[in-house]
Coordinates of C-alpha atoms in Angstrom, one line a residue:
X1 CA 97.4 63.9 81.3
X2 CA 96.0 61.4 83.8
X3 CA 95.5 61.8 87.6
X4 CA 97.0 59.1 89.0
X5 CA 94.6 58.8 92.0
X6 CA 91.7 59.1 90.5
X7 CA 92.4 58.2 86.3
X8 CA 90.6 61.5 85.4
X9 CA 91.7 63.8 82.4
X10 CA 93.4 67.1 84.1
X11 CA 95.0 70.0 82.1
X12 CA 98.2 69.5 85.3
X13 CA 98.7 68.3 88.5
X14 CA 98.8 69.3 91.7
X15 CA 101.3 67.9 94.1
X16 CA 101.2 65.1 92.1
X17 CA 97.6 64.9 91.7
X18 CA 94.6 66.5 90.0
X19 CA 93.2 69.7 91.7
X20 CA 90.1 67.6 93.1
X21 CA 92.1 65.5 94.9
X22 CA 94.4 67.6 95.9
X23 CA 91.5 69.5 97.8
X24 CA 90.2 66.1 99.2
X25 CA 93.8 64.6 100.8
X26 CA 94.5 63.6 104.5
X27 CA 97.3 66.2 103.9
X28 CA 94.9 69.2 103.6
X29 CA 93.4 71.2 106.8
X30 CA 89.3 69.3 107.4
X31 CA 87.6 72.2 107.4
X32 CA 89.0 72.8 103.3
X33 CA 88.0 68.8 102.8
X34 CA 84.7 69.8 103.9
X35 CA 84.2 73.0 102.3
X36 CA 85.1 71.2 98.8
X37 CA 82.6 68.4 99.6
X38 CA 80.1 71.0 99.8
X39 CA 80.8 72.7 96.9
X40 CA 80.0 69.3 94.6
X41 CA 76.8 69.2 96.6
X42 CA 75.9 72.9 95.6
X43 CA 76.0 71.8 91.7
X44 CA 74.0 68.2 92.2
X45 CA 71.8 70.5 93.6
X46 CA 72.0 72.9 90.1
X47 CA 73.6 75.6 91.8
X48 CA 76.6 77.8 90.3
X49 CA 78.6 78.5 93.2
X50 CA 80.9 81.0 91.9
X51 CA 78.4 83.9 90.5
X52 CA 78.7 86.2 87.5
X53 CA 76.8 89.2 89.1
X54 CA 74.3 90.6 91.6
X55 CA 72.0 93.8 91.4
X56 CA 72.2 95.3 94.6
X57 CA 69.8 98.1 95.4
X58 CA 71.9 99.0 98.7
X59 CA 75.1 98.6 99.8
X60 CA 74.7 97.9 103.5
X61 CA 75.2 101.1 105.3
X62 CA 72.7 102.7 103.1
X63 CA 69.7 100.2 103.7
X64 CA 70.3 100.7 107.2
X65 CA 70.0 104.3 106.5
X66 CA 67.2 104.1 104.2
X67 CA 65.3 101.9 107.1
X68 CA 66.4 104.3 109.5
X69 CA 64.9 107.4 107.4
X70 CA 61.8 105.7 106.9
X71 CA 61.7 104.5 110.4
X72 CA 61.6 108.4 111.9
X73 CA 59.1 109.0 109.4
X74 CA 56.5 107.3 110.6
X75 CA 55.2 105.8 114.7
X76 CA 54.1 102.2 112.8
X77 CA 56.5 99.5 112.7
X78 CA 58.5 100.2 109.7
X79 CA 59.4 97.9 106.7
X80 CA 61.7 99.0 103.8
X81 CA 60.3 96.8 100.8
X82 CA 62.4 95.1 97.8
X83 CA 66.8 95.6 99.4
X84 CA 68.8 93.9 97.7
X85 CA 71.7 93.7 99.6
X86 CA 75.3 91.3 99.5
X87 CA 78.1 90.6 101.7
X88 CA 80.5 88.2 103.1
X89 CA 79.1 86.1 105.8
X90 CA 80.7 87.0 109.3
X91 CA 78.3 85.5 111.7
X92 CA 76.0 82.2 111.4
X93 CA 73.7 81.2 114.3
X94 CA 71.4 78.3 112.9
X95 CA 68.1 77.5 114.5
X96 CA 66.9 75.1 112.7
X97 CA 64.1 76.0 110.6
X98 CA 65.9 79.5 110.6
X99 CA 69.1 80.8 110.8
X100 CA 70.4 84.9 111.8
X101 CA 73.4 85.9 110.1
X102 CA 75.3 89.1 110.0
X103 CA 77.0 90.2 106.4
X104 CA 79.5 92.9 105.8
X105 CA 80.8 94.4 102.7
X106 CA 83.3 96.9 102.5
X107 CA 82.7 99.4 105.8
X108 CA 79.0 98.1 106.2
X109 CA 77.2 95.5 108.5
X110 CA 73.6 94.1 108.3
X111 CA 71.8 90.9 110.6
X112 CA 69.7 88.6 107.8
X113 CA 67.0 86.4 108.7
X114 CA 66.6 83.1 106.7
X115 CA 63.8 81.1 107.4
X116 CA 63.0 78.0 105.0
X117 CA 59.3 78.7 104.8
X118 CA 60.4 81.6 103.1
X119 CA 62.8 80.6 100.9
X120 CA 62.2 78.6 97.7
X121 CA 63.4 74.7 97.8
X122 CA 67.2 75.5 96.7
X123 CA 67.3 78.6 99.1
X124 CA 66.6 76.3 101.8
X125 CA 68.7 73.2 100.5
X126 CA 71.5 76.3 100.1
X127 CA 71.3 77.3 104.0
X128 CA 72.6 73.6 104.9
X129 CA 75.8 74.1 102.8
X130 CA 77.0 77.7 104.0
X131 CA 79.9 78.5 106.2
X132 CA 81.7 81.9 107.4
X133 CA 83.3 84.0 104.5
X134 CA 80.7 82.8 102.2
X135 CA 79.6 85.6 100.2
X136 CA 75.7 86.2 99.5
X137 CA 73.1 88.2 98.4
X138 CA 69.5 88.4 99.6
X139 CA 66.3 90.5 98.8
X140 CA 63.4 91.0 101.5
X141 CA 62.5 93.5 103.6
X142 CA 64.5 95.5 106.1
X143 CA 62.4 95.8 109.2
X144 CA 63.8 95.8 113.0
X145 CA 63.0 92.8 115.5
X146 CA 62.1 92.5 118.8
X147 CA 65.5 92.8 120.2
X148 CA 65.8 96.3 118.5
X149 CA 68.3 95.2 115.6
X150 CA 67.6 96.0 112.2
X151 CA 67.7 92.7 109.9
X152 CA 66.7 91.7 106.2
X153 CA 63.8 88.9 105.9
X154 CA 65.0 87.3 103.1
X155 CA 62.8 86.1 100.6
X156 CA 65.5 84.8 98.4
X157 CA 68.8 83.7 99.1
X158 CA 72.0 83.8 96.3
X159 CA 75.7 82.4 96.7
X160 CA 77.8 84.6 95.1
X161 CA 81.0 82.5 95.7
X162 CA 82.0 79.7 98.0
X163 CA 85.0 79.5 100.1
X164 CA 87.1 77.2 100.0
X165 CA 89.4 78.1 103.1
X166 CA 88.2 79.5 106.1
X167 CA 89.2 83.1 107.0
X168 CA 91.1 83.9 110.0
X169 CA 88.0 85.4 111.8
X170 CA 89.1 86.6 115.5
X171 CA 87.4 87.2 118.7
X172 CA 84.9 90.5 118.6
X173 CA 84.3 92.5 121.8
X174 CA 81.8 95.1 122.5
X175 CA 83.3 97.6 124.6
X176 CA 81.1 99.7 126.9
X177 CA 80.6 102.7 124.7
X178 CA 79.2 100.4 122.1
X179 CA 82.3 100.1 119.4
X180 CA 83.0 97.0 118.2
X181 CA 86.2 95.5 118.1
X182 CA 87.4 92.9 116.0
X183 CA 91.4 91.0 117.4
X184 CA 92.9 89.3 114.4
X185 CA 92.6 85.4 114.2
X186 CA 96.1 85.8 113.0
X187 CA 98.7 84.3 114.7
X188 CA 101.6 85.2 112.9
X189 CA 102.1 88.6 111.8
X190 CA 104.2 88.2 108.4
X191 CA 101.3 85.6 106.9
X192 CA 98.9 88.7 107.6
X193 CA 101.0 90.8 105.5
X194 CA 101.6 87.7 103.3
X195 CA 98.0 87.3 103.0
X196 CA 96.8 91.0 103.1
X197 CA 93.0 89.6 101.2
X198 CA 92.4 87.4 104.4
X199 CA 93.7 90.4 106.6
X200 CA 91.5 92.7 104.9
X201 CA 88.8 90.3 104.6
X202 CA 88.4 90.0 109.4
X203 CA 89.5 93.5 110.3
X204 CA 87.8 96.8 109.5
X205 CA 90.3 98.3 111.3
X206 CA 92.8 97.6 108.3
X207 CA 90.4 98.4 106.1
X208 CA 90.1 101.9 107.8
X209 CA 94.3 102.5 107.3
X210 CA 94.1 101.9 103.9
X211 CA 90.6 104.4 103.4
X212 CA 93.0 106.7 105.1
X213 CA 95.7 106.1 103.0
X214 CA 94.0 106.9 100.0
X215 CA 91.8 109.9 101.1
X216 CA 95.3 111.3 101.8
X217 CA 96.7 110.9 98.9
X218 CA 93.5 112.3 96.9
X219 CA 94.0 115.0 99.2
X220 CA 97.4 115.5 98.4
X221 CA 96.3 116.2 94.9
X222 CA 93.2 118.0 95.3
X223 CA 95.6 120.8 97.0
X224 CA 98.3 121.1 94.7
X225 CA 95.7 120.8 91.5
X226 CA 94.2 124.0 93.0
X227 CA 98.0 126.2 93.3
X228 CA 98.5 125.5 89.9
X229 CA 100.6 121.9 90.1
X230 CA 100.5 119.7 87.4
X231 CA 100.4 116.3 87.8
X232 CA 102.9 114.0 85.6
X233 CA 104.2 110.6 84.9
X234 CA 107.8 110.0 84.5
X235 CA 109.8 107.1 83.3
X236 CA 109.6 103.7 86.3
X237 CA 112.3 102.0 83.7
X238 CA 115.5 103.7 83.2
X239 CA 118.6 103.8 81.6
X240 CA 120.5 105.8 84.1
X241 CA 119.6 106.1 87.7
X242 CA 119.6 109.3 89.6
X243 CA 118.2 111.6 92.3
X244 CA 119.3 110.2 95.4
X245 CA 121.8 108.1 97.2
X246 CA 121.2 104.9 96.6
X247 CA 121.5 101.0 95.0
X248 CA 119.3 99.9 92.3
X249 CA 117.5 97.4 90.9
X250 CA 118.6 96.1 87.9
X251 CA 116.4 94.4 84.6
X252 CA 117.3 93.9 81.2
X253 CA 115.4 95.0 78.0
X254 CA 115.8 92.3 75.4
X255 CA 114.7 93.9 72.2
X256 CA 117.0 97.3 72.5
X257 CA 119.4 94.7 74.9
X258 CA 120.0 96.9 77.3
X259 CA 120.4 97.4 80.7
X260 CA 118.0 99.1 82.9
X261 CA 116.9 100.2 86.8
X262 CA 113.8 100.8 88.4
X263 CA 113.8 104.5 89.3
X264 CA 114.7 105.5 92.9
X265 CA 113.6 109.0 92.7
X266 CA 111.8 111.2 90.3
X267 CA 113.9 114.2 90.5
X268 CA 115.8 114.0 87.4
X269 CA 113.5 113.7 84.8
X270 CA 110.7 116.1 86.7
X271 CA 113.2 119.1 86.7
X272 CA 113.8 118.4 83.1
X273 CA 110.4 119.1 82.3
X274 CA 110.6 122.5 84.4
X275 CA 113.5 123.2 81.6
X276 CA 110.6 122.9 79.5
X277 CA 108.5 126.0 81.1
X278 CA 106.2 123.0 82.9
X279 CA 107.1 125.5 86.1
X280 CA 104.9 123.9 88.8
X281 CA 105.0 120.4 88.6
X282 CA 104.5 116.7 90.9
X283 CA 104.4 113.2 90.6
X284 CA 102.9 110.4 93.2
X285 CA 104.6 107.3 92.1
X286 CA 106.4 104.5 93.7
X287 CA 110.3 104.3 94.2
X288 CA 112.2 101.4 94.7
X289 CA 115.8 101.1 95.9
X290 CA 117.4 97.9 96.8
X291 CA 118.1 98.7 100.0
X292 CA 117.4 97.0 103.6
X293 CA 114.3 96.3 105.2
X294 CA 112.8 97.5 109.1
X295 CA 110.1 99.0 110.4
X296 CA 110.0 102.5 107.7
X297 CA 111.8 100.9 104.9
X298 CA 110.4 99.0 102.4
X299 CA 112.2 98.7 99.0
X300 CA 109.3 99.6 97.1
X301 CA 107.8 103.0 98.9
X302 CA 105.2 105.5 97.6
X303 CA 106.7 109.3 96.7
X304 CA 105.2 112.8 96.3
X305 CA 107.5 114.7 94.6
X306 CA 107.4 118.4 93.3
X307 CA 109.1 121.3 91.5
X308 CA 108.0 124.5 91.8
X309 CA 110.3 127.4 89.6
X310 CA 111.4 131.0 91.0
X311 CA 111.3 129.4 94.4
X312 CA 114.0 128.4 97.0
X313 CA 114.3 126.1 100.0
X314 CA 112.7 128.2 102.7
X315 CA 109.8 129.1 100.1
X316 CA 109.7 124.7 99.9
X317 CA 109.7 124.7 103.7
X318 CA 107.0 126.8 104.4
X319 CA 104.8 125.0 101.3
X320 CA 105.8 121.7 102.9
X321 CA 104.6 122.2 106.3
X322 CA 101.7 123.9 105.1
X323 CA 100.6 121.5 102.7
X324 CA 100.6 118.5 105.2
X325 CA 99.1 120.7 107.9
X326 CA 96.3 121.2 105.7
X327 CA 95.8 117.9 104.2
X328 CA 95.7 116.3 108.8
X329 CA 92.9 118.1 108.9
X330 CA 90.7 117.6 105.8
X331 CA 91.0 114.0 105.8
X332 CA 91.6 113.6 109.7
X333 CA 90.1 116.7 110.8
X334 CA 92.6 117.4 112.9
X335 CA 96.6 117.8 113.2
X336 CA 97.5 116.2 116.6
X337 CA 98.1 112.6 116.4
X338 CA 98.9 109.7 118.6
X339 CA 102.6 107.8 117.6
X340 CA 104.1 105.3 119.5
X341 CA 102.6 106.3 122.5
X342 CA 103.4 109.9 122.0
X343 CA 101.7 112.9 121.0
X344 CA 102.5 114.4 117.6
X345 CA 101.3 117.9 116.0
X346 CA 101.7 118.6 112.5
X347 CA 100.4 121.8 112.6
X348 CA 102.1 124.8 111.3
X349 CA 104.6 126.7 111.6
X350 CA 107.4 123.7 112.6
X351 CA 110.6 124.2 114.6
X352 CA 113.3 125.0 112.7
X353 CA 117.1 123.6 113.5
X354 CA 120.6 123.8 111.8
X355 CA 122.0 121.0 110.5
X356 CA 125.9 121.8 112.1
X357 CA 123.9 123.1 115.7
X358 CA 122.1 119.8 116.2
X359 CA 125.0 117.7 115.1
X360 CA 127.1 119.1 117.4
X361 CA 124.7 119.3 120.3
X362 CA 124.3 115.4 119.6
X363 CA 127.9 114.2 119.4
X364 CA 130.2 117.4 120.8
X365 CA 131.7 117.1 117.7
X366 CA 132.5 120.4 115.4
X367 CA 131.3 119.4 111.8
X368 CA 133.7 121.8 109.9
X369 CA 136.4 120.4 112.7
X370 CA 135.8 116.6 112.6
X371 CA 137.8 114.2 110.7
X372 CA 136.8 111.0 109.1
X373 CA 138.8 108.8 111.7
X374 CA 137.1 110.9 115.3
X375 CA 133.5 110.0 113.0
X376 CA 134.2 106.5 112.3
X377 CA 135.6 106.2 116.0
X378 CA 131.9 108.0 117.4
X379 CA 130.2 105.4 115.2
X380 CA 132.1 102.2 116.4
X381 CA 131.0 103.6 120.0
X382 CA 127.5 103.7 118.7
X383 CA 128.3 99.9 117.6
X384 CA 128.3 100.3 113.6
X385 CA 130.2 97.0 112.8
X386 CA 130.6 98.5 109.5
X387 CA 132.2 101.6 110.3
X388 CA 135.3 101.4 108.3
X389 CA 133.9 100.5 105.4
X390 CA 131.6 104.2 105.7
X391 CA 132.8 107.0 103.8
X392 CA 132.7 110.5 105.4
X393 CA 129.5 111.2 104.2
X394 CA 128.6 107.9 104.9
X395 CA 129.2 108.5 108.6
X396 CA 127.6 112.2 108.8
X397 CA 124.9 110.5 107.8
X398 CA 124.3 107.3 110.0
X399 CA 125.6 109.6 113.2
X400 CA 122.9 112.2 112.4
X401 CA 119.9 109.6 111.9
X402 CA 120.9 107.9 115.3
X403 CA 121.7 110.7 117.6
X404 CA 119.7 113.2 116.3
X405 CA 116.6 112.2 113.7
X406 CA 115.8 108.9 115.9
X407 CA 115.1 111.4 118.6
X408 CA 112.6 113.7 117.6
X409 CA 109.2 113.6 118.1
X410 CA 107.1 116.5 116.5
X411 CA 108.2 117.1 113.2
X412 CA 111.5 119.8 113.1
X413 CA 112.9 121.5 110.2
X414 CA 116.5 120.8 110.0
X415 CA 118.3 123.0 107.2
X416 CA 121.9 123.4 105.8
X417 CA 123.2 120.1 105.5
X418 CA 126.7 119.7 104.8
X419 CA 127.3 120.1 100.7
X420 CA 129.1 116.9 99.9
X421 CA 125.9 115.0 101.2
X422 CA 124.0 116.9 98.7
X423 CA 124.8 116.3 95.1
X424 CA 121.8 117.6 93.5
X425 CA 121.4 121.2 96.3
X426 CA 123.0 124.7 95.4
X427 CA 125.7 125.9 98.0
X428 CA 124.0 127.9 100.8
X429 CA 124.2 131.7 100.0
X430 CA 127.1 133.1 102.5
X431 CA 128.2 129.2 103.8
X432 CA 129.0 127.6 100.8
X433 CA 130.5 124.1 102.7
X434 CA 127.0 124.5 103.6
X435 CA 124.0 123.1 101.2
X436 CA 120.7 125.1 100.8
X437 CA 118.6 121.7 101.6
X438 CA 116.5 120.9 104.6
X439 CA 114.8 117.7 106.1
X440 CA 111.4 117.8 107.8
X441 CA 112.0 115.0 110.8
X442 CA 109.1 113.4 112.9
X443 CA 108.3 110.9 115.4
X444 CA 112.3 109.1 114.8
X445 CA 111.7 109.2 110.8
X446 CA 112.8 111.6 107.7
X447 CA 109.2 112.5 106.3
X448 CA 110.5 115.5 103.4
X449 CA 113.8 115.9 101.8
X450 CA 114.3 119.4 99.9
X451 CA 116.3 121.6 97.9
X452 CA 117.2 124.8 96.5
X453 CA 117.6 123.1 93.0
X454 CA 121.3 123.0 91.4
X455 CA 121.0 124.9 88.1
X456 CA 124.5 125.7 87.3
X457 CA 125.5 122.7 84.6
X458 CA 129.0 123.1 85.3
X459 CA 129.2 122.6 89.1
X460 CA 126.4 119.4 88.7
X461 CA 128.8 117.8 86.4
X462 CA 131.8 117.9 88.8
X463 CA 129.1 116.9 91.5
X464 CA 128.2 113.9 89.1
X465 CA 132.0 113.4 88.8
X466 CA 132.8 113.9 92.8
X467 CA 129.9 111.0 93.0
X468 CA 131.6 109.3 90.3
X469 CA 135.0 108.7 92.5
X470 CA 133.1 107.4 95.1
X471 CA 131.5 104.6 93.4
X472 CA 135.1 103.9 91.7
X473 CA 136.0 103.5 95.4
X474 CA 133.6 101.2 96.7
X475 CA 130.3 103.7 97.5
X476 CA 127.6 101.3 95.7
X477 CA 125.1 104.1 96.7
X478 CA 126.9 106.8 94.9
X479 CA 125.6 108.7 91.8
X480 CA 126.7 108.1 88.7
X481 CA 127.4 111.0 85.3
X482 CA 124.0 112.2 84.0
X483 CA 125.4 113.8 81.0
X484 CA 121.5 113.4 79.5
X485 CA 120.7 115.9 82.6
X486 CA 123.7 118.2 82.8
X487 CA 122.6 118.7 78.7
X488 CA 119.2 119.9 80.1
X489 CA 120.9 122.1 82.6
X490 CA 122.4 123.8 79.7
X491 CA 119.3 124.6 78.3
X492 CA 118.4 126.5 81.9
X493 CA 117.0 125.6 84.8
X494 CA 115.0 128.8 86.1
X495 CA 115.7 129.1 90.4
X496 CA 113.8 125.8 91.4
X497 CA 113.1 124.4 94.7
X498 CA 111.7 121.1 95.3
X499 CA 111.1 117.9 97.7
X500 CA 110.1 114.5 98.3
X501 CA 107.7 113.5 100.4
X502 CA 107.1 109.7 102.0
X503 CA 103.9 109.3 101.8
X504 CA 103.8 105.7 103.3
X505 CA 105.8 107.3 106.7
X506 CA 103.0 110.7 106.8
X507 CA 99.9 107.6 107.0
X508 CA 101.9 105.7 109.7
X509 CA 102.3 108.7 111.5
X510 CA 98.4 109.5 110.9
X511 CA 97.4 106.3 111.2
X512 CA 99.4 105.0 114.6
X513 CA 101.3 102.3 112.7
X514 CA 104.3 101.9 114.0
X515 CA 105.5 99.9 110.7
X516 CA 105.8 100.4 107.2
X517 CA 103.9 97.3 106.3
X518 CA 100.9 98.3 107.6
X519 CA 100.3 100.9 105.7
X520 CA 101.3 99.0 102.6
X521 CA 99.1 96.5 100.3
X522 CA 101.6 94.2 99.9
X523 CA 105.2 94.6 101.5
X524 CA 108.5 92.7 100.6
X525 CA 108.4 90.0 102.1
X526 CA 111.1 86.9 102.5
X527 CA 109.8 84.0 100.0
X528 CA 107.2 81.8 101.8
X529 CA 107.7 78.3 102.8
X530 CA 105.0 76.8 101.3
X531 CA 101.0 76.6 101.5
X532 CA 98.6 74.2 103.0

């Protein structure tokens, strides 16, 4: 195959033309045209632009610190011999015969001085072809300059990889207490979720969620490893569904040709394995349901699920509150948080609530009392277009999450949900219409669901087949017959209680992110336009 602009051999084409060209149209941005010029000057010059490796002796925060060390050691001007040091070009200030730039890499930030004098014929050649985002590594010595800021004298000067498309670098402000703060240069919000590397790339701040993000979830297991959990991996691909309310998404296996759906919960299969004496056991996996998107909804969501044998719900409620408690503080060190302009403590003990008292404190209405037609007629009022296509449960639920859950700010306990919204709960001890289950709600959003497990086989298979009427009539959310699970029922389930956890809503909340897709890598998002 044949460019046609330029007659050269190409493996494809881009846009109708060969990737060079492609790179040196009218059509793309100038600053790509001239960052693609440069490159073919780097290899004229013999040059690899895009390295293999670099031997750092110090990632950035630790030559400062080692300078710094050595620098209270001693009341001579101090020089720390030999760094090797690399990072992404943030700053570039050229001078001339020298330049100052500032590097980061992943939470550090150094000043470099390059003077050609110093650097051999290609290191200075090299200077004349950098821009922002380039990354680079340099050895010299870290010493401070007149202006008090600690810098590296280069001695040699490396590319490590060219960019090709300038990074959406945004204004920095110094603030008077001496932070730095760095606005995004993006100007659209979705392409910074779009483009979560470039996002990454300009603000330390996102950086900092996700740090957050994962220290919590290493916390997460660190305290359950030491009660005795055990940490296990259950099936993503399934052949039946199962363990919440919910629609699915569907695949196909071609060699067994079968039909199959990405897991929406990992209840099922982890109580199984407490039928097989595993009697403390959790999973953090992702979930996806196929389901709407806002601002803590995302159809692919991180879970922390557990089972824990010989316990009930209250014994879950008070390991629940407990657990997150703890976990604020290691990794934030505290458990008062900022939300929406709110403050939220997750400290222990939280508020509990019935289910039935706060429902009828939100909407006057008596839950045992209310018919379907006075809940679909509150929910018109509360403008659900879609309110006679809701089943009863259907309704409980939507009324609940807007009068009540959308409502509350520091996290409340609410227990005793009504039974027929809770397939999978055992019937609560003296109130049987009522299920032993409770949700822990915070800041407007469900952050634990939990049960007293349902170990009798017989009533989970008329559960399954109550569920199984429902989708006959229309409810696309409803569960389906596990017989695969009522079978391991019958082998005995010892008392069990368990819950899931949102981990991606417990980081917003920690974090101040008022949506889900900050606190994700790489949200759903709707299929981009095109790229320039």
């Amino acid at each position: 195959m044949n460019c046609p602009s330029c007659a050269a051999a190409v493996e494809g084409l881009r846009d109708g033309v060969c990737v060079a060209c492609w790179y040196a149209s009218a059509d793309r941005p100038k600053p790509v045209r001239d960052r693609f010029g440069k490159l073919a000057r780097l290899r004229e010059l013999g040059v690899e632009p895009f390295a293999y490796a670099f031997d750092r002796s110090h990632e950035l925060h630790d030559a400062l610190a080692a300078f710094e060390r050595l620098e209270a050691e001693t009341d001579q001007p101090a020089e720390l011999e030999g760094a090797r040091v690399a990072g992404r070009i943030l700053s570039y200030r050229d001078l001339g015969g020298s330049a100052f730039a500032h590097i980061g890499d992943r939470d550090g930030r150094l000043q470099i001085h390059l003077r050609r004098n110093l650097l051999d014929d290609t290191g200075s050649a090299l200077m004349d072809l950098l821009d922002l985002g380039d990354w680079v590594g340099v050895e010299g010595a870290v010493f401070r300059t007149r202006r008090g800021e600690v810098t590296v004298r280069a001695e040699s000067l490396t590319l490590l990889s060219k960019t090709l498309r300038p990074l959406p670098f945004g204004k920095e402000e110094i603030t008077g207490d001496g932070r730095r703060i760095v606005h995004s240069g993006f100007s659209d919000q979705a392409a910074r979720y779009r483009q979560r590397y470039a996002d990454l790339a300009v603000s330390p701040e996102v950086r900092e969620v996700f740090r957050i993000r994962s220290r919590v979830v290493s916390a997460f297991r660190r305290w359950l490893d030491t009660r005795g959990f055990l940490e296990v991996e259950t099936p993503i691909l399934q052949p039946l569904y199962g363990g919440a309310l919910a629609r699915p998404f569907t695949t196909h296996h071609h060699r067994l040709d079968q039909r199959m759906f990405l897991r929406i919960a990992d209840e099922l299969y982890l109580k199984r394995l407490i039928v097989g004496n595993l009697d403390r056991v959790y999973e953090i996996g992702h979930d996806f349901r196929n389901e709407g998107i806002d601002r803590t909804h995302n159809p692919e969501f991180t879970m922390l699920e557990l089972y824990y044998a010989f316990a009930d719900y209250e014994d879950v409620m008070r390991l629940a509150e407990t657990m997150i408690s703890d976990v604020a503080r290691e990794v934030m060190g505290t458990t008062r948080f900022e939300y929406d302009g709110t403050e939220v403590d997750l400290a222990a003990p939280w508020e509990r609530k019935r289910w039935d008292e706060a429902f009828a404190e939100a909407t006057g209405l008596d839950l045992h009392a209310a018919g379907e037609d006075e809940l679909r007629a509150l929910a018109k009022r509360r403008g659900r277009a879609d309110a006679d296509d809701l089943s009863r449960v259907q309704l409980l639920d939507a009324l609940f999450a807007d009068l009540v859950e959308d409502r509350i700010t520091d996290p409340v306990i609410v227990y005793g949900h009504p039974i027929e919204m809770s397939p999978l709960a055992k019937p609560k001890r003296g109130e049987p219409a009522l299920a032993e289950r409770f949700e822990a709600l915070a800041c407007g959003f469900e952050l634990v669901n939990a049960f007293s497990e349902l170990n009798d086989p017989v009533d989970q298979w008329n559960r399954f087949a109550a569920q199984q009427r429902l989708r006959e009539a229309g409810d696309q959310e409803a569960m389906e017959i596990d017989e695969d699970y009522v079978r391991a029922l019958e082998y005995g389930l010892p008392p069990t209680g368990g819950f899931g956890l949102g981990v991606d809503r417990l980081v917003m909340l920690m974090t101040g992110q008022t949506s889900i897709r900050d606190v994700v890598f790489f949200p759903m998002l709707r299929p981009e336009e095109g790229t320039a």
